[in-house]
Coordinates of C-alpha atoms in Angstrom, one line a residue:
M1 CA -26.1 -7.6 11.0
S2 CA -28.2 -5.9 8.3
F3 CA -32.0 -5.6 8.4
F4 CA -32.4 -8.1 5.6
S5 CA -30.5 -10.7 7.6
S6 CA -32.4 -10.1 10.8
M7 CA -35.0 -12.3 12.3
I8 CA -37.6 -9.5 11.8
W9 CA -37.1 -9.6 8.1
I10 CA -37.3 -13.4 8.0
A11 CA -40.6 -13.3 9.9
L12 CA -42.0 -10.5 7.7
S13 CA -41.1 -12.2 4.4
F14 CA -42.5 -15.5 5.7
L15 CA -45.8 -13.9 6.7
F16 CA -45.9 -11.9 3.4
F17 CA -45.7 -15.0 1.2
T18 CA -48.0 -17.0 3.4
V19 CA -50.7 -14.3 3.5
M20 CA -50.2 -13.6 -0.3
V21 CA -51.1 -17.2 -1.1
A22 CA -54.2 -17.0 1.1
V23 CA -55.3 -13.7 -0.5
I24 CA -54.8 -14.9 -4.0
S25 CA -56.7 -18.1 -3.3
A26 CA -59.6 -16.1 -1.7
W27 CA -59.7 -13.7 -4.7
K28 CA -59.7 -16.5 -7.3
T29 CA -62.6 -18.2 -5.5
R30 CA -64.6 -15.1 -4.6
D31 CA -67.4 -15.8 -7.1
D32 CA -67.5 -19.5 -6.8
K33 CA -70.8 -21.2 -5.8
L34 CA -70.0 -23.5 -2.9
D35 CA -73.6 -24.6 -2.2
T36 CA -73.5 -27.5 -4.7
A37 CA -71.6 -30.7 -4.6
E38 CA -69.7 -29.9 -7.8
G39 CA -68.9 -26.4 -6.7
Y40 CA -67.6 -27.4 -3.3
F41 CA -66.0 -30.8 -3.8
L42 CA -65.1 -30.6 -7.5
A43 CA -64.3 -26.9 -7.9
G44 CA -67.3 -26.5 -10.2
R45 CA -65.5 -28.7 -12.7
G46 CA -63.5 -25.7 -13.9
L47 CA -59.8 -26.4 -13.1
P48 CA -57.3 -25.8 -15.9
G49 CA -54.5 -28.2 -16.5
I50 CA -51.7 -26.1 -14.9
V51 CA -53.7 -25.8 -11.6
I52 CA -54.4 -29.6 -11.6
A53 CA -50.6 -30.2 -12.1
G54 CA -49.7 -27.9 -9.2
S55 CA -52.3 -29.4 -6.9
L56 CA -51.2 -33.0 -7.8
L57 CA -47.6 -32.1 -7.1
L58 CA -48.1 -30.4 -3.8
T59 CA -50.6 -33.1 -2.6
N60 CA -47.8 -35.6 -3.1
L61 CA -44.9 -33.5 -1.8
S62 CA -44.4 -32.3 1.7
A63 CA -41.5 -31.3 3.9
E64 CA -40.9 -34.8 5.3
Q65 CA -40.5 -36.1 1.8
L66 CA -37.8 -33.4 1.1
V67 CA -36.0 -34.5 4.3
G68 CA -36.5 -38.3 3.9
T69 CA -35.6 -38.7 0.2
N70 CA -32.6 -36.4 0.5
G71 CA -31.6 -38.4 3.5
Q72 CA -31.8 -41.6 1.4
G73 CA -29.6 -39.9 -1.2
W74 CA -27.1 -38.9 1.5
A75 CA -26.9 -42.5 2.8
S76 CA -26.9 -44.4 -0.5
N77 CA -26.7 -42.9 -4.0
M78 CA -29.1 -41.3 -6.5
S79 CA -31.2 -44.5 -6.8
P80 CA -34.2 -42.9 -4.8
I81 CA -34.8 -40.9 -8.0
G82 CA -36.7 -44.0 -9.1
W83 CA -39.7 -42.9 -7.0
E84 CA -39.9 -39.7 -9.0
V85 CA -39.3 -41.1 -12.5
G86 CA -41.6 -44.1 -11.8
A87 CA -44.5 -41.7 -11.0
L88 CA -44.3 -40.5 -14.6
F89 CA -45.6 -43.7 -16.1
T90 CA -48.5 -44.0 -13.7
L91 CA -49.4 -40.4 -14.4
F92 CA -49.6 -41.3 -18.0
A93 CA -51.9 -44.2 -17.1
L94 CA -54.1 -41.7 -15.2
A95 CA -54.3 -39.4 -18.2
L96 CA -54.8 -42.0 -20.9
W97 CA -56.9 -44.7 -19.2
F98 CA -58.1 -44.1 -15.7
L99 CA -59.4 -40.5 -16.1
P100 CA -61.4 -41.1 -19.2
T101 CA -62.9 -44.2 -17.5
Y102 CA -63.8 -42.3 -14.4
L103 CA -65.4 -39.4 -16.3
K104 CA -67.3 -41.8 -18.6
M105 CA -68.8 -43.6 -15.5
G106 CA -69.7 -40.3 -13.8
T107 CA -67.5 -40.9 -10.8
T108 CA -67.1 -38.3 -8.1
T109 CA -65.3 -40.6 -5.5
I110 CA -63.4 -43.8 -5.8
P111 CA -65.9 -45.7 -3.5
Q112 CA -68.6 -45.1 -6.2
L113 CA -66.6 -47.5 -8.3
M114 CA -66.9 -50.1 -5.6
E115 CA -70.7 -49.6 -5.6
A116 CA -70.9 -50.0 -9.4
R117 CA -68.9 -53.2 -9.3
F118 CA -69.7 -54.8 -5.9
G119 CA -72.8 -53.1 -4.5
R120 CA -73.8 -50.6 -1.8
G121 CA -72.4 -52.5 1.1
T122 CA -68.9 -52.7 -0.3
K123 CA -69.0 -49.0 -1.0
L124 CA -69.9 -48.2 2.6
M125 CA -67.3 -50.5 4.0
F126 CA -64.6 -49.1 1.7
S127 CA -65.6 -45.5 2.4
F128 CA -65.5 -46.0 6.1
V129 CA -62.1 -47.6 6.0
I130 CA -60.6 -44.9 3.8
V131 CA -62.1 -42.0 5.8
V132 CA -60.9 -43.5 9.1
M133 CA -57.5 -44.1 7.6
Y134 CA -57.3 -40.5 6.4
S135 CA -58.5 -39.3 9.8
I136 CA -56.2 -41.3 12.2
L137 CA -53.3 -42.1 10.0
N138 CA -52.7 -39.7 7.1
L139 CA -53.7 -36.4 8.6
P140 CA -51.9 -36.8 12.0
V141 CA -48.8 -38.1 10.3
I142 CA -48.7 -35.1 7.9
L143 CA -49.1 -32.7 10.8
Y144 CA -46.6 -34.2 13.1
S145 CA -43.9 -35.1 10.6
G146 CA -44.2 -31.7 8.8
A147 CA -44.0 -29.9 12.1
V148 CA -40.9 -31.8 13.2
V149 CA -39.2 -31.1 9.9
F150 CA -40.0 -27.4 10.1
E151 CA -38.7 -27.3 13.7
N152 CA -35.5 -29.1 12.8
I153 CA -34.7 -26.7 9.9
F154 CA -35.7 -23.4 11.4
D155 CA -35.3 -24.1 15.2
I156 CA -38.6 -22.6 16.2
S157 CA -38.1 -23.7 19.8
G158 CA -34.8 -21.8 20.0
I159 CA -36.3 -18.7 18.5
F160 CA -39.1 -18.5 20.9
G161 CA -37.4 -20.1 23.9
I162 CA -39.7 -23.1 24.2
S163 CA -39.3 -26.8 24.2
K164 CA -39.2 -28.8 21.0
F165 CA -42.4 -30.6 22.0
Q166 CA -44.2 -27.2 22.5
A167 CA -42.9 -26.0 19.2
V168 CA -44.1 -29.1 17.3
A169 CA -47.5 -28.9 19.1
I170 CA -47.9 -25.2 18.2
L171 CA -47.0 -25.9 14.6
C172 CA -49.5 -28.7 14.4
V173 CA -52.3 -26.5 15.7
V174 CA -51.4 -23.7 13.3
I175 CA -51.2 -25.9 10.2
G176 CA -54.4 -27.7 11.2
I177 CA -56.3 -24.4 11.6
I178 CA -55.1 -22.8 8.4
G179 CA -55.5 -26.0 6.4
G180 CA -59.0 -26.4 7.8
C181 CA -59.9 -22.9 6.7
Y182 CA -58.9 -23.7 3.1
A183 CA -60.8 -27.0 3.0
I184 CA -63.9 -25.8 4.9
F185 CA -64.5 -22.3 3.6
G186 CA -62.9 -22.5 0.1
G187 CA -63.6 -26.0 -1.1
L188 CA -61.5 -27.8 -3.6
K189 CA -60.7 -24.8 -5.8
A190 CA -59.2 -22.8 -2.9
V191 CA -57.1 -25.8 -2.1
A192 CA -56.0 -26.3 -5.7
V193 CA -55.1 -22.6 -6.2
S194 CA -53.0 -22.5 -3.0
D195 CA -51.3 -25.7 -4.1
T196 CA -50.4 -24.2 -7.5
I197 CA -48.9 -21.0 -5.9
N198 CA -47.0 -23.0 -3.3
G199 CA -45.9 -25.4 -6.1
I200 CA -44.3 -22.5 -8.0
G201 CA -42.6 -21.4 -4.8
L202 CA -41.4 -24.9 -4.0
I203 CA -39.8 -25.4 -7.5
I204 CA -38.0 -22.0 -7.2
G205 CA -36.9 -22.6 -3.6
G206 CA -36.2 -26.3 -4.1
L207 CA -34.0 -25.7 -7.2
M208 CA -32.2 -22.9 -5.4
I209 CA -30.8 -25.3 -2.8
P210 CA -28.6 -27.5 -5.1
F211 CA -27.1 -24.5 -6.9
L212 CA -26.2 -22.7 -3.7
A213 CA -24.9 -26.0 -2.2
L214 CA -22.7 -26.7 -5.2
T215 CA -21.3 -23.2 -5.1
L216 CA -20.5 -23.5 -1.4
L217 CA -19.0 -27.0 -2.0
G218 CA -16.7 -25.5 -4.7
H219 CA -15.7 -22.7 -2.3
E220 CA -14.9 -25.0 0.6
T221 CA -13.0 -27.6 -1.3
T222 CA -11.1 -25.8 -4.0
G223 CA -11.8 -22.1 -3.4
G224 CA -13.8 -21.9 -6.6
G225 CA -17.5 -21.6 -7.3
L226 CA -20.4 -23.5 -8.9
V227 CA -18.3 -25.2 -11.7
E228 CA -15.6 -26.4 -9.3
G229 CA -18.3 -27.7 -7.0
V230 CA -19.8 -29.8 -9.8
K231 CA -16.4 -31.1 -10.8
Y232 CA -15.7 -32.1 -7.2
L233 CA -19.0 -33.9 -6.9
V234 CA -18.4 -35.8 -10.1
Q235 CA -14.7 -36.7 -9.6
T236 CA -14.6 -37.5 -5.8
E237 CA -17.0 -40.3 -5.5
P238 CA -18.8 -40.8 -8.9
E239 CA -20.6 -43.9 -7.6
K240 CA -22.7 -41.6 -5.4
L241 CA -24.2 -40.2 -8.6
N242 CA -25.3 -43.6 -9.8
A243 CA -29.1 -43.9 -10.0
W244 CA -29.0 -47.6 -10.6
A245 CA -28.5 -49.7 -7.4
S246 CA -27.7 -53.4 -7.4
W247 CA -30.6 -56.0 -7.3
D248 CA -29.8 -56.9 -3.7
A249 CA -29.0 -53.3 -2.4
A250 CA -29.9 -52.7 1.2
E251 CA -32.1 -49.9 2.5
P252 CA -32.2 -47.0 1.9
A253 CA -31.0 -47.7 -1.7
L254 CA -33.6 -48.7 -4.2
P255 CA -32.8 -52.1 -5.8
W256 CA -33.4 -51.9 -9.6
P257 CA -35.9 -54.7 -9.9
L258 CA -38.2 -52.9 -7.5
I259 CA -38.7 -50.2 -10.2
F260 CA -40.5 -52.7 -12.4
T261 CA -42.3 -54.7 -9.7
G262 CA -43.6 -53.3 -6.4
M263 CA -43.0 -49.7 -7.1
F264 CA -45.1 -49.7 -10.2
F265 CA -48.2 -51.1 -8.4
N266 CA -47.6 -48.8 -5.5
N267 CA -47.5 -45.8 -7.8
L268 CA -50.5 -47.1 -9.7
Y269 CA -52.5 -47.0 -6.5
W270 CA -51.1 -43.7 -5.3
W271 CA -51.7 -41.7 -8.5
C272 CA -54.6 -43.4 -10.1
T273 CA -56.9 -44.7 -7.3
N274 CA -56.1 -42.5 -4.3
Q275 CA -59.1 -40.1 -3.8
S276 CA -56.9 -37.1 -2.7
F277 CA -55.1 -37.3 -6.1
V278 CA -57.9 -38.4 -8.5
Q279 CA -60.2 -35.7 -7.2
R280 CA -58.0 -33.0 -8.7
A281 CA -58.2 -34.6 -12.1
L282 CA -62.0 -35.1 -11.8
A283 CA -62.4 -31.4 -11.2
A284 CA -61.0 -30.5 -14.6
K285 CA -63.0 -28.3 -16.9
S286 CA -62.7 -31.0 -19.6
L287 CA -61.0 -34.3 -20.2
K288 CA -58.3 -32.6 -22.2
E289 CA -57.4 -30.3 -19.3
G290 CA -57.4 -33.2 -16.8
Q291 CA -55.0 -35.1 -19.1
K292 CA -52.8 -32.0 -19.4
G293 CA -52.7 -31.7 -15.6
A294 CA -51.5 -35.3 -15.2
I295 CA -48.9 -35.0 -17.9
Y296 CA -47.6 -31.6 -16.7
C297 CA -47.3 -33.2 -13.2
G298 CA -45.4 -36.1 -14.7
F299 CA -42.9 -33.6 -16.2
L300 CA -42.4 -31.9 -12.9
K301 CA -41.8 -35.2 -11.2
T302 CA -38.9 -36.0 -13.7
I303 CA -37.0 -32.9 -12.5
G304 CA -37.8 -33.6 -8.8
F305 CA -34.4 -35.2 -8.3
F306 CA -32.8 -31.7 -8.4
Y307 CA -34.4 -30.9 -5.0
L308 CA -35.3 -34.3 -3.7
V309 CA -32.1 -36.4 -4.1
L310 CA -29.2 -34.2 -5.3
P311 CA -29.0 -32.0 -2.2
G312 CA -28.6 -35.1 -0.1
V313 CA -25.6 -36.3 -2.2
I314 CA -24.1 -32.8 -1.9
A315 CA -24.6 -32.9 1.9
Y316 CA -22.5 -36.1 1.9
H317 CA -19.5 -34.1 0.6
L318 CA -19.9 -30.6 2.1
P319 CA -17.1 -30.2 4.7
S320 CA -18.8 -27.5 6.9
I321 CA -21.7 -29.7 8.0
Q322 CA -19.9 -33.0 8.6
D323 CA -19.4 -32.2 12.4
K324 CA -23.1 -31.7 12.8
L325 CA -24.0 -34.9 10.9
A326 CA -21.4 -36.9 13.0
A327 CA -22.9 -35.5 16.2
A328 CA -26.3 -36.7 15.1
G329 CA -25.2 -40.3 15.0
S330 CA -27.8 -42.7 13.8
S331 CA -30.2 -39.9 13.1
A332 CA -27.8 -38.2 10.6
I333 CA -30.0 -39.4 7.7
D334 CA -32.8 -37.1 8.9
F335 CA -30.5 -34.2 9.5
A336 CA -28.6 -34.1 6.2
Y337 CA -31.1 -31.9 4.4
P338 CA -31.9 -29.5 7.4
A339 CA -28.1 -29.1 8.0
L340 CA -27.6 -28.3 4.3
V341 CA -30.4 -25.8 4.2
S342 CA -29.1 -24.0 7.3
A343 CA -25.6 -23.8 5.7
V344 CA -26.5 -22.6 2.2
V345 CA -29.7 -20.6 2.3
P346 CA -28.9 -16.8 2.6
K347 CA -30.7 -15.1 5.5
P348 CA -32.5 -12.6 3.3
V349 CA -34.4 -15.4 1.5
M350 CA -34.8 -17.7 4.5
G351 CA -38.3 -16.4 5.2
F352 CA -39.4 -17.2 1.6
F353 CA -37.9 -20.7 1.9
A354 CA -39.7 -21.2 5.2
A355 CA -43.0 -20.1 3.7
V356 CA -42.4 -22.6 0.8
L357 CA -41.9 -25.5 3.2
F358 CA -44.8 -24.4 5.3
G359 CA -47.0 -24.2 2.2
A360 CA -45.9 -27.8 1.2
I361 CA -46.9 -29.1 4.6
L362 CA -50.2 -27.2 4.5
S363 CA -51.0 -28.3 0.9
S364 CA -50.7 -32.0 1.8
F365 CA -52.8 -31.5 4.9
N366 CA -55.7 -29.6 3.3
S367 CA -55.7 -31.8 0.2
V368 CA -56.2 -35.0 2.3
L369 CA -58.7 -33.2 4.6
N370 CA -60.8 -32.1 1.6
S371 CA -60.8 -35.6 0.1
A372 CA -61.8 -37.1 3.4
S373 CA -64.7 -34.7 3.8
T374 CA -65.8 -35.5 0.2
M375 CA -66.0 -39.2 0.8
F376 CA -67.7 -38.7 4.2
T377 CA -70.4 -36.4 2.8
L378 CA -71.1 -38.1 -0.5
D379 CA -70.5 -41.8 0.3
L380 CA -71.2 -42.1 4.1
Y381 CA -73.5 -39.3 5.3
R382 CA -75.7 -39.2 2.2
T383 CA -75.9 -43.0 1.9
A384 CA -76.1 -44.3 5.5
I385 CA -76.7 -41.4 7.9
N386 CA -79.1 -39.1 6.0
P387 CA -80.3 -40.8 2.8
R388 CA -82.8 -38.0 2.2
L389 CA -80.1 -35.5 1.6
R390 CA -80.5 -34.0 -1.9
I391 CA -77.2 -32.9 -3.5
C392 CA -77.7 -31.3 -6.9
S393 CA -74.8 -30.2 -9.1
A394 CA -75.8 -27.0 -10.7
S395 CA -78.5 -25.2 -12.6
R396 CA -80.1 -26.6 -15.7
S397 CA -78.4 -24.1 -17.9
A398 CA -75.0 -24.8 -16.5
R399 CA -75.5 -28.5 -17.1
S400 CA -76.4 -27.9 -20.8
T401 CA -73.0 -26.3 -21.4
A402 CA -71.0 -28.9 -19.5
P403 CA -68.1 -30.5 -21.4
A404 CA -69.0 -33.8 -23.0
P405 CA -66.8 -36.0 -20.7
V406 CA -68.8 -35.1 -17.6
Q407 CA -72.3 -35.2 -19.0
S408 CA -72.8 -38.7 -17.5
L409 CA -72.1 -37.2 -14.0
S410 CA -74.5 -34.3 -14.6
A411 CA -77.2 -36.8 -15.8
W412 CA -76.6 -38.9 -12.6
H413 CA -77.1 -35.8 -10.5
R414 CA -80.3 -34.9 -12.4
S415 CA -81.7 -38.4 -11.9
L416 CA -80.8 -38.3 -8.2
C417 CA -82.5 -35.0 -7.7
S418 CA -85.6 -35.9 -9.6
H419 CA -85.9 -39.2 -7.9
R420 CA -85.9 -37.5 -4.5
A421 CA -87.7 -34.3 -5.3
S422 CA -91.0 -35.6 -4.0
R423 CA -89.6 -36.2 -0.5
P424 CA -88.8 -33.6 2.1
S425 CA -85.0 -33.1 2.2
S426 CA -82.2 -30.8 3.0
T427 CA -80.0 -29.2 0.4
L428 CA -76.3 -28.8 0.4

């Protein structure tokens, strides 16, 4: 075994990429002022479109989605692609209607919309429910499911000679600590920068899987390569490549009427009113950059089927992993993608791919954590627990040069600060 195929190299390459992301994020945020609400929670309103797109993508995408959606493709056909393509239309809605409305109203959090429409009590109730939901539902699920996926793909328990429960528990703690460091010490900008870098890695690593898998499929079935693998995939069971399921298709296929009914409204909530997503667009340096970010992310979602659905269909045909999937029994749907990754990813790049998956889990966790802390601080703590807290956005000179779309928010902060200036208060 060569050094580049050894466990030492895999560990070193994993650590190198993971530490590189942290160092770049720290360097990009070294001069940021995190002692203001805008600086900490909205990245100083200075995010460019490409960073917003990367953060939106990685907030949505985690390791369990890679496993789950590819498992659906393995068990049905290409119809789960509807989740990716459907997101494009709601991202357009975010760019063209929701985001301009939010910026015009001077919104920092979604609960502030509740206050403007229904009053302070509704905002408090809504904020409390969402923060609790993030704390006891979203964050633990992201940690646990991501750790389980990572363990299934890379066999951490086998490497270190511990039980699966111990491996998952250790991964949860490690992800929680690192994600907390990003969210607590770096604010939204550190989270967004790390998301963008991990997003680039995910696209490279994710797109690598189907090409390697098709090459292996061609080798195992006809003795050829990539072209023969594509031909085998198309000619053997072409119905597996159908992205249009019947109206009464059973799970895990996606019935075609769902694309125009429930899925649209689900995506509308997810991309246009979910704090952990909207907050990235609100942190844009201008309305134009925020719209660019949403549209760029929409484009990235349209090519998501290459790494979210197609590998599962290839796993259905790949001869070398069929014994493993048969042994998994009813759980085979969750082992299709891990088995494919183990079979096709070369050892020299396994550390890089592990870092990409780890970064995807980490990005989802720290994004939700940052959004939960934003709502708790601005909508609960400042309103109900410590109403004397004075949170100012920035200096007067900085406000005077703010882009036009966010002037209403700056004005709101100025009025808030002047209204409370005569009272003793603490400053964030």
